[in-house]
């Protein structure tokens, strides 16, 4: 094997099982995480254990899905840009047919625009079946752009991507409008489980979430985001299932909510930008195929079903890790003790001492 075709190995383990229900999947399954941060495995595992002790487990609700690509066109002036935008919106059905004629799976489901000076930014929104949809959306947008340049007066080419999508960047627009799968996860943890498994109380977790995730993130200037470490679970899950890992940038934008309900803990993670797919680049590797099959994401089903299942499993995994970390941080010294112990054990295994 030449260096050009070498594969970088990242340690991977299956953790769980976790229990999940909702409008996409009702199942109990382990989940794979590929990471160098070895304490992540037992941490997510503890959250998964909590989900197994809840009657409904983690209730994952997929509320929306869309992949976006923005194009940029230049108009002669702002008035022309405005008239062009009005014309484009009025011809949505025609533009849907342009997309339909060039793709078996891409469907145009929305158009949004922004005008700055004489520049018109167009944000096309697509459904993309079981693909995460980056290339599919770009190809469809390229066809739309070519069609508009021929049929809309007063505009000329600016760029196939105008950064109003927004791809692999933390922005307000993705948090507000969503990009990828928008999934809300909820878990109601009985008081006894909070105390015996998480070694804390619902009141402590709710207070820490308010002070750390909400107020701390506000003071830091976070963009449409209030969570402890979504990126950790997302990266591990993405690498194990053949996703474009750079999408954790927008994927990690999300909001954690915790409430003390008479000693029981209501815990929720909202992830509006989960960009995952079960077909496309990265899915041909043997370990990815094995992992997707084990997760039940290789079913013979209508387009989009497998990707939606993968998204809710990913979101549930995020909740498990988020819950476990916040619980640990309510107790002085617990987080660091776990890191030191687990990372030293991993180092010892590697060097054989």
PDB file of C-alpha atoms in Angstrom, residues 188-317:
ATOM      1  CA  UNK A 188     -36.875  11.683  31.818  1.00  0.00           C
ATOM      2  CA  UNK A 189     -34.607  10.187  34.482  1.00  0.00           C
ATOM      3  CA  UNK A 190     -36.167   8.976  37.749  1.00  0.00           C
ATOM      4  CA  UNK A 191     -34.768  10.452  40.964  1.00  0.00           C
ATOM      5  CA  UNK A 192     -33.341   7.090  42.078  1.00  0.00           C
ATOM      6  CA  UNK A 193     -31.406   6.661  38.829  1.00  0.00           C
ATOM      7  CA  UNK A 194     -30.039  10.207  39.042  1.00  0.00           C
ATOM      8  CA  UNK A 195     -28.717   9.481  42.515  1.00  0.00           C
ATOM      9  CA  UNK A 196     -27.429   5.918  42.074  1.00  0.00           C
ATOM     10  CA  UNK A 197     -26.051   6.015  38.502  1.00  0.00           C
ATOM     11  CA  UNK A 198     -25.176   9.686  38.015  1.00  0.00           C
ATOM     12  CA  UNK A 199     -24.273  10.301  41.688  1.00  0.00           C
ATOM     13  CA  UNK A 200     -25.939  13.702  41.766  1.00  0.00           C
ATOM     14  CA  UNK A 201     -29.376  15.335  41.848  1.00  0.00           C
ATOM     15  CA  UNK A 202     -31.688  16.797  39.244  1.00  0.00           C
ATOM     16  CA  UNK A 203     -31.442  20.187  40.949  1.00  0.00           C
ATOM     17  CA  UNK A 204     -27.640  20.223  40.698  1.00  0.00           C
ATOM     18  CA  UNK A 205     -27.644  19.288  37.009  1.00  0.00           C
ATOM     19  CA  UNK A 206     -30.321  21.867  36.179  1.00  0.00           C
ATOM     20  CA  UNK A 207     -28.426  24.591  38.035  1.00  0.00           C
ATOM     21  CA  UNK A 208     -25.115  23.712  36.374  1.00  0.00           C
ATOM     22  CA  UNK A 209     -26.722  23.650  32.940  1.00  0.00           C
ATOM     23  CA  UNK A 210     -28.132  27.133  33.516  1.00  0.00           C
ATOM     24  CA  UNK A 211     -24.869  28.560  34.794  1.00  0.00           C
ATOM     25  CA  UNK A 212     -22.431  26.744  32.506  1.00  0.00           C
ATOM     26  CA  UNK A 213     -24.178  25.941  29.256  1.00  0.00           C
ATOM     27  CA  UNK A 214     -26.556  28.905  29.049  1.00  0.00           C
ATOM     28  CA  UNK A 215     -24.925  31.777  30.952  1.00  0.00           C
ATOM     29  CA  UNK A 216     -21.323  30.713  30.330  1.00  0.00           C
ATOM     30  CA  UNK A 217     -21.920  30.337  26.600  1.00  0.00           C
ATOM     31  CA  UNK A 218     -23.699  33.700  26.495  1.00  0.00           C
ATOM     32  CA  UNK A 219     -20.727  35.406  28.119  1.00  0.00           C
ATOM     33  CA  UNK A 220     -18.379  33.661  25.683  1.00  0.00           C
ATOM     34  CA  UNK A 221     -20.386  34.891  22.694  1.00  0.00           C
ATOM     35  CA  UNK A 222     -21.603  31.498  21.482  1.00  0.00           C
ATOM     36  CA  UNK A 223     -23.601  31.428  18.248  1.00  0.00           C
ATOM     37  CA  UNK A 224     -27.018  29.725  18.551  1.00  0.00           C
ATOM     38  CA  UNK A 225     -25.448  27.179  20.862  1.00  0.00           C
ATOM     39  CA  UNK A 226     -25.540  26.254  24.551  1.00  0.00           C
ATOM     40  CA  UNK A 227     -24.013  22.871  25.334  1.00  0.00           C
ATOM     41  CA  UNK A 228     -21.067  21.272  27.079  1.00  0.00           C
ATOM     42  CA  UNK A 229     -19.413  19.079  24.447  1.00  0.00           C
ATOM     43  CA  UNK A 230     -21.640  17.903  21.588  1.00  0.00           C
ATOM     44  CA  UNK A 231     -18.588  17.921  19.300  1.00  0.00           C
ATOM     45  CA  UNK A 232     -16.947  15.061  21.188  1.00  0.00           C
ATOM     46  CA  UNK A 233     -19.767  12.603  20.559  1.00  0.00           C
ATOM     47  CA  UNK A 234     -20.397  13.857  17.048  1.00  0.00           C
ATOM     48  CA  UNK A 235     -16.791  13.387  15.960  1.00  0.00           C
ATOM     49  CA  UNK A 236     -16.623   9.875  17.390  1.00  0.00           C
ATOM     50  CA  UNK A 237     -19.912   8.895  15.759  1.00  0.00           C
ATOM     51  CA  UNK A 238     -19.096  10.589  12.443  1.00  0.00           C
ATOM     52  CA  UNK A 239     -15.712   8.887  12.089  1.00  0.00           C
ATOM     53  CA  UNK A 240     -17.204   5.491  12.918  1.00  0.00           C
ATOM     54  CA  UNK A 241     -19.998   5.805  10.356  1.00  0.00           C
ATOM     55  CA  UNK A 242     -18.164   7.369   7.414  1.00  0.00           C
ATOM     56  CA  UNK A 243     -19.393  10.952   7.723  1.00  0.00           C
ATOM     57  CA  UNK A 244     -17.592  14.148   6.721  1.00  0.00           C
ATOM     58  CA  UNK A 245     -16.066  14.972  10.110  1.00  0.00           C
ATOM     59  CA  UNK A 246     -15.745  18.681   9.323  1.00  0.00           C
ATOM     60  CA  UNK A 247     -19.517  18.931   9.680  1.00  0.00           C
ATOM     61  CA  UNK A 248     -19.159  18.806  13.454  1.00  0.00           C
ATOM     62  CA  UNK A 249     -18.542  22.565  13.184  1.00  0.00           C
ATOM     63  CA  UNK A 250     -22.215  23.335  12.549  1.00  0.00           C
ATOM     64  CA  UNK A 251     -23.363  20.016  13.995  1.00  0.00           C
ATOM     65  CA  UNK A 252     -22.134  20.958  17.460  1.00  0.00           C
ATOM     66  CA  UNK A 253     -24.425  23.990  17.511  1.00  0.00           C
ATOM     67  CA  UNK A 254     -27.274  22.972  19.775  1.00  0.00           C
ATOM     68  CA  UNK A 255     -29.036  23.595  23.061  1.00  0.00           C
ATOM     69  CA  UNK A 256     -29.093  21.519  26.243  1.00  0.00           C
ATOM     70  CA  UNK A 257     -32.026  21.942  28.620  1.00  0.00           C
ATOM     71  CA  UNK A 258     -32.294  20.421  32.096  1.00  0.00           C
ATOM     72  CA  UNK A 259     -35.182  20.687  34.576  1.00  0.00           C
ATOM     73  CA  UNK A 260     -35.726  19.410  38.103  1.00  0.00           C
ATOM     74  CA  UNK A 261     -39.193  17.845  38.101  1.00  0.00           C
ATOM     75  CA  UNK A 262     -39.816  16.999  41.748  1.00  0.00           C
ATOM     76  CA  UNK A 263     -36.509  15.170  41.959  1.00  0.00           C
ATOM     77  CA  UNK A 264     -36.765  13.531  38.554  1.00  0.00           C
ATOM     78  CA  UNK A 265     -34.552  14.962  35.826  1.00  0.00           C
ATOM     79  CA  UNK A 266     -35.898  16.135  32.477  1.00  0.00           C
ATOM     80  CA  UNK A 267     -32.931  16.363  30.115  1.00  0.00           C
ATOM     81  CA  UNK A 268     -33.010  17.424  26.448  1.00  0.00           C
ATOM     82  CA  UNK A 269     -30.536  18.058  23.633  1.00  0.00           C
ATOM     83  CA  UNK A 270     -31.668  19.869  20.489  1.00  0.00           C
ATOM     84  CA  UNK A 271     -29.433  19.448  17.430  1.00  0.00           C
ATOM     85  CA  UNK A 272     -30.643  21.429  14.385  1.00  0.00           C
ATOM     86  CA  UNK A 273     -27.658  20.702  12.125  1.00  0.00           C
ATOM     87  CA  UNK A 274     -26.954  16.971  12.056  1.00  0.00           C
ATOM     88  CA  UNK A 275     -25.424  16.263   8.664  1.00  0.00           C
ATOM     89  CA  UNK A 276     -25.330  12.501   8.206  1.00  0.00           C
ATOM     90  CA  UNK A 277     -25.959  10.027   5.415  1.00  0.00           C
ATOM     91  CA  UNK A 278     -25.809   6.314   4.732  1.00  0.00           C
ATOM     92  CA  UNK A 279     -24.718   6.549   1.090  1.00  0.00           C
ATOM     93  CA  UNK A 280     -22.017   8.569  -0.633  1.00  0.00           C
ATOM     94  CA  UNK A 281     -18.379   9.338   0.083  1.00  0.00           C
ATOM     95  CA  UNK A 282     -16.836   7.386   2.952  1.00  0.00           C
ATOM     96  CA  UNK A 283     -19.499   4.684   2.982  1.00  0.00           C
ATOM     97  CA  UNK A 284     -17.603   2.157   0.856  1.00  0.00           C
ATOM     98  CA  UNK A 285     -15.055   1.281   3.534  1.00  0.00           C
ATOM     99  CA  UNK A 286     -15.621  -2.177   4.981  1.00  0.00           C
ATOM    100  CA  UNK A 287     -15.692  -1.091   8.635  1.00  0.00           C
ATOM    101  CA  UNK A 288     -18.232   1.624   7.809  1.00  0.00           C
ATOM    102  CA  UNK A 289     -20.463  -0.866   6.018  1.00  0.00           C
ATOM    103  CA  UNK A 290     -20.233  -3.200   9.002  1.00  0.00           C
ATOM    104  CA  UNK A 291     -21.081  -0.429  11.455  1.00  0.00           C
ATOM    105  CA  UNK A 292     -24.027   0.888   9.441  1.00  0.00           C
ATOM    106  CA  UNK A 293     -25.442  -2.615   9.091  1.00  0.00           C
ATOM    107  CA  UNK A 294     -25.081  -3.271  12.817  1.00  0.00           C
ATOM    108  CA  UNK A 295     -26.916  -0.003  13.528  1.00  0.00           C
ATOM    109  CA  UNK A 296     -29.804  -1.129  11.329  1.00  0.00           C
ATOM    110  CA  UNK A 297     -29.075   1.539   8.718  1.00  0.00           C
ATOM    111  CA  UNK A 298     -28.862  -0.806   5.755  1.00  0.00           C
ATOM    112  CA  UNK A 299     -32.557  -1.656   5.619  1.00  0.00           C
ATOM    113  CA  UNK A 300     -34.386  -2.091   2.319  1.00  0.00           C
ATOM    114  CA  UNK A 301     -36.643   0.919   2.820  1.00  0.00           C
ATOM    115  CA  UNK A 302     -37.843   4.083   1.111  1.00  0.00           C
ATOM    116  CA  UNK A 303     -35.154   6.690   0.359  1.00  0.00           C
ATOM    117  CA  UNK A 304     -34.257   8.689   3.444  1.00  0.00           C
ATOM    118  CA  UNK A 305     -35.290   6.103   6.057  1.00  0.00           C
ATOM    119  CA  UNK A 306     -31.777   4.835   6.811  1.00  0.00           C
ATOM    120  CA  UNK A 307     -30.320   8.344   7.079  1.00  0.00           C
ATOM    121  CA  UNK A 308     -33.088   9.432   9.427  1.00  0.00           C
ATOM    122  CA  UNK A 309     -32.459   6.406  11.644  1.00  0.00           C
ATOM    123  CA  UNK A 310     -28.743   7.191  11.703  1.00  0.00           C
ATOM    124  CA  UNK A 311     -29.494  10.801  12.655  1.00  0.00           C
ATOM    125  CA  UNK A 312     -31.629   9.937  15.668  1.00  0.00           C
ATOM    126  CA  UNK A 313     -29.100   7.352  16.856  1.00  0.00           C
ATOM    127  CA  UNK A 314     -26.409   9.997  16.567  1.00  0.00           C
ATOM    128  CA  UNK A 315     -28.495  12.541  18.468  1.00  0.00           C
ATOM    129  CA  UNK A 316     -29.243  10.010  21.223  1.00  0.00           C
ATOM    130  CA  UNK A 317     -25.510   9.307  21.531  1.00  0.00           C
TER     131      UNK A 317
END
